[in-house]
Short mmCIF file of C-alpha atoms in Angstrom, two decimals:
data_model
loop_
_atom_site.label_atom_id
_atom_site.label_comp_id
_atom_site.label_asym_id
_atom_site.label_seq_id
_atom_site.Cartn_x
_atom_site.Cartn_y
_atom_site.Cartn_z
CA MET A 1 -6.86 -12.34 17.23
CA LEU A 2 -4.46 -12.79 13.80
CA GLN A 3 -1.73 -14.15 15.99
CA GLY A 4 -4.27 -16.68 16.75
CA SER A 5 -5.52 -17.17 13.47
CA LEU A 6 -2.17 -17.81 11.67
CA GLY A 7 -2.01 -20.24 15.20
CA GLY A 8 -4.57 -22.19 14.35
CA SER A 9 -3.65 -22.61 10.58
CA PHE A 10 -0.07 -23.46 11.24
CA PHE A 11 -1.50 -26.15 13.82
CA HIS A 12 -4.24 -27.40 11.70
CA ALA A 13 -2.11 -27.42 8.57
CA LYS A 14 0.52 -29.28 11.08
CA THR A 15 -1.55 -31.78 12.08
CA ALA A 16 -3.41 -32.56 8.98
CA LEU A 17 0.39 -33.59 7.74
CA ASN A 18 1.55 -35.08 10.16
CA GLU A 19 -0.84 -37.43 9.33
CA ASN A 20 -0.79 -37.70 5.43
CA LEU A 21 2.63 -38.77 6.61
CA LYS A 22 2.13 -41.07 8.66
CA LYS A 23 -0.50 -42.22 6.73
CA ILE A 24 2.52 -42.80 3.88
CA ARG A 25 4.59 -44.26 5.47
CA ASN A 26 2.36 -46.77 6.15
CA LEU A 27 1.03 -47.58 3.10
CA ASP A 28 4.49 -47.71 1.96
CA ASP A 29 5.58 -50.23 4.80
CA GLU A 30 2.05 -52.43 2.68
CA TRP A 31 3.54 -51.65 -0.63
CA CYS A 32 6.99 -52.69 0.47
CA GLN A 33 5.25 -56.22 2.09
CA LEU A 34 2.67 -56.63 -1.41
CA HIS A 35 5.97 -56.29 -3.52
CA LYS A 36 7.84 -58.02 -2.29
CA MET A 37 4.73 -60.35 -2.55
CA TYR A 38 4.43 -59.75 -5.89
CA ASP A 39 7.39 -60.69 -6.85
CA GLU A 40 7.57 -64.28 -5.07
CA LYS A 41 4.64 -65.43 -6.33
CA PHE A 42 5.26 -64.15 -9.30
CA SER A 43 8.75 -66.29 -9.70
CA GLU A 44 6.94 -69.48 -8.14
CA TYR A 45 4.46 -68.65 -11.42
CA THR A 46 6.77 -68.00 -13.77
CA ASN A 47 8.49 -71.20 -12.58
CA VAL A 48 5.68 -73.00 -12.99
CA VAL A 49 4.88 -71.58 -16.18
CA LEU A 50 8.42 -72.60 -17.31
CA ASN A 51 8.35 -75.54 -16.36
CA GLU A 52 5.56 -77.74 -14.81
CA ASN A 53 2.58 -79.06 -16.48
CA ASN A 54 -0.07 -77.71 -14.06
CA PRO A 55 -2.73 -75.34 -14.96
CA SER A 56 -4.85 -74.94 -11.98
CA LYS A 57 -1.86 -74.32 -9.72
CA GLU A 58 -0.77 -72.25 -12.76
CA LYS A 59 -4.73 -70.26 -12.20
CA LEU A 60 -4.50 -70.14 -9.14
CA LEU A 61 -0.37 -68.28 -8.92
CA TYR A 62 -1.69 -65.66 -11.38
CA ASP A 63 -4.88 -64.60 -9.80
CA GLU A 64 -2.87 -64.20 -6.73
CA CYS A 65 -0.26 -62.07 -8.44
CA TYR A 66 -2.94 -60.24 -10.15
CA THR A 67 -4.31 -59.67 -6.69
CA LEU A 68 -1.53 -58.68 -4.99
CA ALA A 69 -0.42 -55.47 -8.27
CA GLY A 70 -4.00 -54.76 -7.55
CA ARG A 71 -3.76 -53.62 -4.50
CA ILE A 72 -0.32 -52.55 -5.34
CA LYS A 73 -1.82 -49.63 -7.72
CA HIS A 74 -3.93 -49.47 -5.03
CA ILE A 75 -1.76 -48.08 -2.66
CA SER A 76 -0.18 -46.41 -5.28
CA GLU A 77 -2.89 -43.90 -5.92
CA GLU A 78 -3.53 -43.52 -2.32
CA LYS A 79 -0.36 -42.00 -1.02
CA ARG A 80 -0.73 -40.63 -5.17
CA LYS A 81 -3.82 -38.77 -3.73
CA LEU A 82 -2.56 -38.31 0.19
CA ALA A 83 0.86 -36.46 -1.21
CA ARG A 84 -2.25 -34.08 -3.50
CA GLU A 85 -3.29 -33.46 -0.81
CA SER A 86 -0.35 -32.72 1.47
CA SER A 87 0.22 -29.88 -1.07
CA ASP A 88 -2.92 -28.53 -1.44
CA ASN A 89 -2.88 -28.28 2.51
CA ILE A 90 0.33 -26.85 2.15
CA ASN A 91 -0.76 -24.53 -0.66
CA SER A 92 -3.28 -23.34 1.47
CA HIS A 93 -1.91 -22.20 4.58
CA LEU A 94 0.73 -20.56 2.83
CA GLU A 95 -2.10 -18.42 1.19
CA THR A 96 -3.53 -18.10 4.47
CA ILE A 97 -0.41 -16.88 5.85
CA ASN A 98 -0.39 -14.59 2.81
CA ASP A 99 -3.89 -12.83 3.53
CA ILE A 100 -3.09 -12.61 7.33
CA CYS A 101 -0.09 -10.39 6.22
CA LYS A 102 -1.58 -8.91 4.27
CA VAL A 103 -4.42 -7.42 6.82
CA ILE A 104 -1.22 -7.12 9.31
CA SER A 105 0.65 -4.92 7.32
CA ASP A 106 -2.85 -3.19 6.67
CA LYS A 107 -2.65 -2.29 10.09
CA ILE A 108 1.24 -1.73 9.77
CA ARG A 109 -0.32 0.95 7.37
CA GLU A 110 -3.28 2.97 9.42
CA THR A 111 -1.70 2.59 12.48
CA SER A 112 1.07 4.33 11.24
CA ALA A 113 -0.76 6.87 9.60
CA ALA A 114 -2.66 7.89 12.28
CA ASP A 115 0.49 8.29 14.25
CA ALA A 116 1.99 10.37 11.55
CA SER A 117 -1.69 12.77 11.77
CA ILE A 118 -1.48 12.35 15.75
CA LYS A 119 2.69 13.94 15.35
CA ARG A 120 0.95 16.93 13.51
CA ARG A 121 -1.79 17.06 15.09
CA GLY A 122 0.42 17.40 18.14
CA ALA A 123 3.40 19.26 16.22
CA SER A 124 -0.03 21.86 15.18
CA LYS A 125 -1.43 22.38 18.38
CA ARG A 126 2.38 23.01 19.85
CA GLY A 127 2.26 25.60 17.29
CA ASP A 128 -0.21 26.73 17.73
CA LYS A 129 0.12 27.14 21.56
CA ARG A 130 4.18 28.83 20.52
CA LYS A 131 2.14 31.33 18.86
CA GLU A 132 -0.72 31.55 20.90
CA ALA A 133 2.40 32.13 23.80
CA GLU A 134 4.73 34.49 21.46
CA ALA A 135 2.03 37.05 21.56
CA LYS A 136 0.96 36.69 25.28
CA GLU A 137 5.01 37.35 25.38
CA GLU A 138 4.62 40.72 22.51
CA LEU A 139 0.93 41.40 24.23
CA GLU A 140 3.24 41.93 27.90
CA ILE A 141 5.74 43.59 25.62
CA ASN A 142 3.71 46.31 24.89
CA GLU A 143 1.78 47.00 27.53
CA VAL A 144 5.35 47.68 29.25
CA LEU A 145 6.22 49.91 26.75
CA ASN A 146 3.05 51.74 27.12
CA LYS A 147 2.78 52.60 30.61
CA ASP A 148 6.70 53.10 29.95
CA THR A 149 5.53 56.18 27.77
CA VAL A 150 3.10 56.73 29.87
CA VAL A 151 4.45 57.82 32.15
CA ALA A 152 7.57 58.89 30.31
CA MET A 153 4.87 60.94 28.60
CA GLU A 154 3.77 62.61 31.77
CA ASN A 155 7.37 63.59 32.61
CA GLU A 156 7.78 65.36 29.85
CA PRO A 157 6.81 69.80 29.47
CA ILE A 158 4.10 69.89 27.28
CA TYR A 159 4.43 72.61 24.24
CA CYS A 160 2.21 73.86 21.82
CA ILE A 161 -2.21 75.86 21.06
CA CYS A 162 -2.56 71.93 21.36
CA ARG A 163 -1.30 70.72 24.45
CA GLU A 164 0.84 67.82 23.22
CA VAL A 165 3.96 66.78 24.40
CA ALA A 166 7.45 67.76 21.80
CA TYR A 167 7.69 65.83 18.50
CA GLY A 168 8.64 66.71 14.23
CA SER A 169 9.64 70.23 13.03
CA MET A 170 8.09 72.79 15.22
CA ILE A 171 8.32 76.07 15.40
CA GLN A 172 9.79 79.50 18.33
CA CYS A 173 7.73 82.56 18.47
CA ASP A 174 9.72 85.36 19.51
CA ASN A 175 8.11 86.72 21.66
CA ASP A 176 10.36 85.88 24.56
CA LYS A 177 6.80 85.68 27.08
CA CYS A 178 5.01 84.10 25.00
CA PRO A 179 3.82 81.04 27.59
CA ILE A 180 3.56 78.57 24.87
CA GLN A 181 7.53 79.36 23.54
CA TRP A 182 7.00 76.13 20.93
CA PHE A 183 4.38 74.72 18.64
CA HIS A 184 4.23 72.27 16.25
CA LEU A 185 4.34 73.43 12.97
CA GLU A 186 1.30 71.80 11.17
CA CYS A 187 -0.82 72.98 14.53
CA VAL A 188 -0.45 76.84 13.24
CA LYS A 189 -0.38 76.05 9.56
CA VAL A 190 3.30 76.84 8.81
CA THR A 191 4.94 75.22 6.61
CA GLU A 192 8.36 76.26 6.48
CA ILE A 193 10.76 77.25 9.65
CA PRO A 194 11.17 81.69 8.68
CA LYS A 195 15.32 82.05 7.52
CA ASP A 196 17.59 83.41 10.90
CA ASP A 197 16.88 86.58 10.32
CA GLU A 198 13.18 86.13 10.66
CA LEU A 199 10.56 86.45 13.02
CA TRP A 200 7.67 84.53 13.42
CA TYR A 201 4.52 85.41 16.99
CA CYS A 202 2.08 83.16 17.31
CA ASP A 203 -1.12 83.79 17.09
CA LYS A 204 -1.92 85.96 20.54
CA CYS A 205 1.18 87.41 20.02
CA SER A 206 1.15 88.82 16.44
CA HIS A 207 -2.11 90.01 18.15
CA LYS A 208 -0.60 92.28 21.62
CA LYS A 209 2.03 93.36 19.32
CA ASN A 210 -0.52 93.32 16.33
CA ILE A 211 1.97 92.23 14.28
CA LYS A 212 1.69 90.83 11.09
CA LYS A 213 2.04 86.75 10.90
CA LYS A 214 4.47 85.33 8.66
CA SER A 215 3.56 81.35 7.54
#
């Protein structure tokens, strides 16, 4: 559409300019012929005025020179008019080109902005997909780790009155026949591990041995 407008404007301006130039050339040819005729008539008129005493012929030649001068003046004015029209057409064409170029420039900026927006959205989507993939991968890793942990826990022995695997600080019952043996400190409410020369028994073993338990 823009190319058509630009091409149409250029064709119109070129056609109008060519027509005006053709008219100006024709007027130039006519002007030259009239000016030549004027020079001849004026020379003849001057000769009659200076060398002949013939008022009627002098009047006739004067009128012919006056008419030729009027036609020459008219042609000169027509040439100036055509030159102004050509200049106006060229300026109008240049303004049209500027307007079309501005529209094209605006469309290029809009297209560039749209492309940049699409790229940003694409980058955002790629970023979202990457985050989703990372989250999925992390979830899969956690699932594997959880499965491994469960398997490991299933294979580990359990201790304490809580019947859990060993973790943290633990204390051993000094009754060799204690069915549990090891206890988590927090489960048996022991705040500190007894010294090496001190004995510690769990509640069940303490009752059996009737021993006062240290905690």
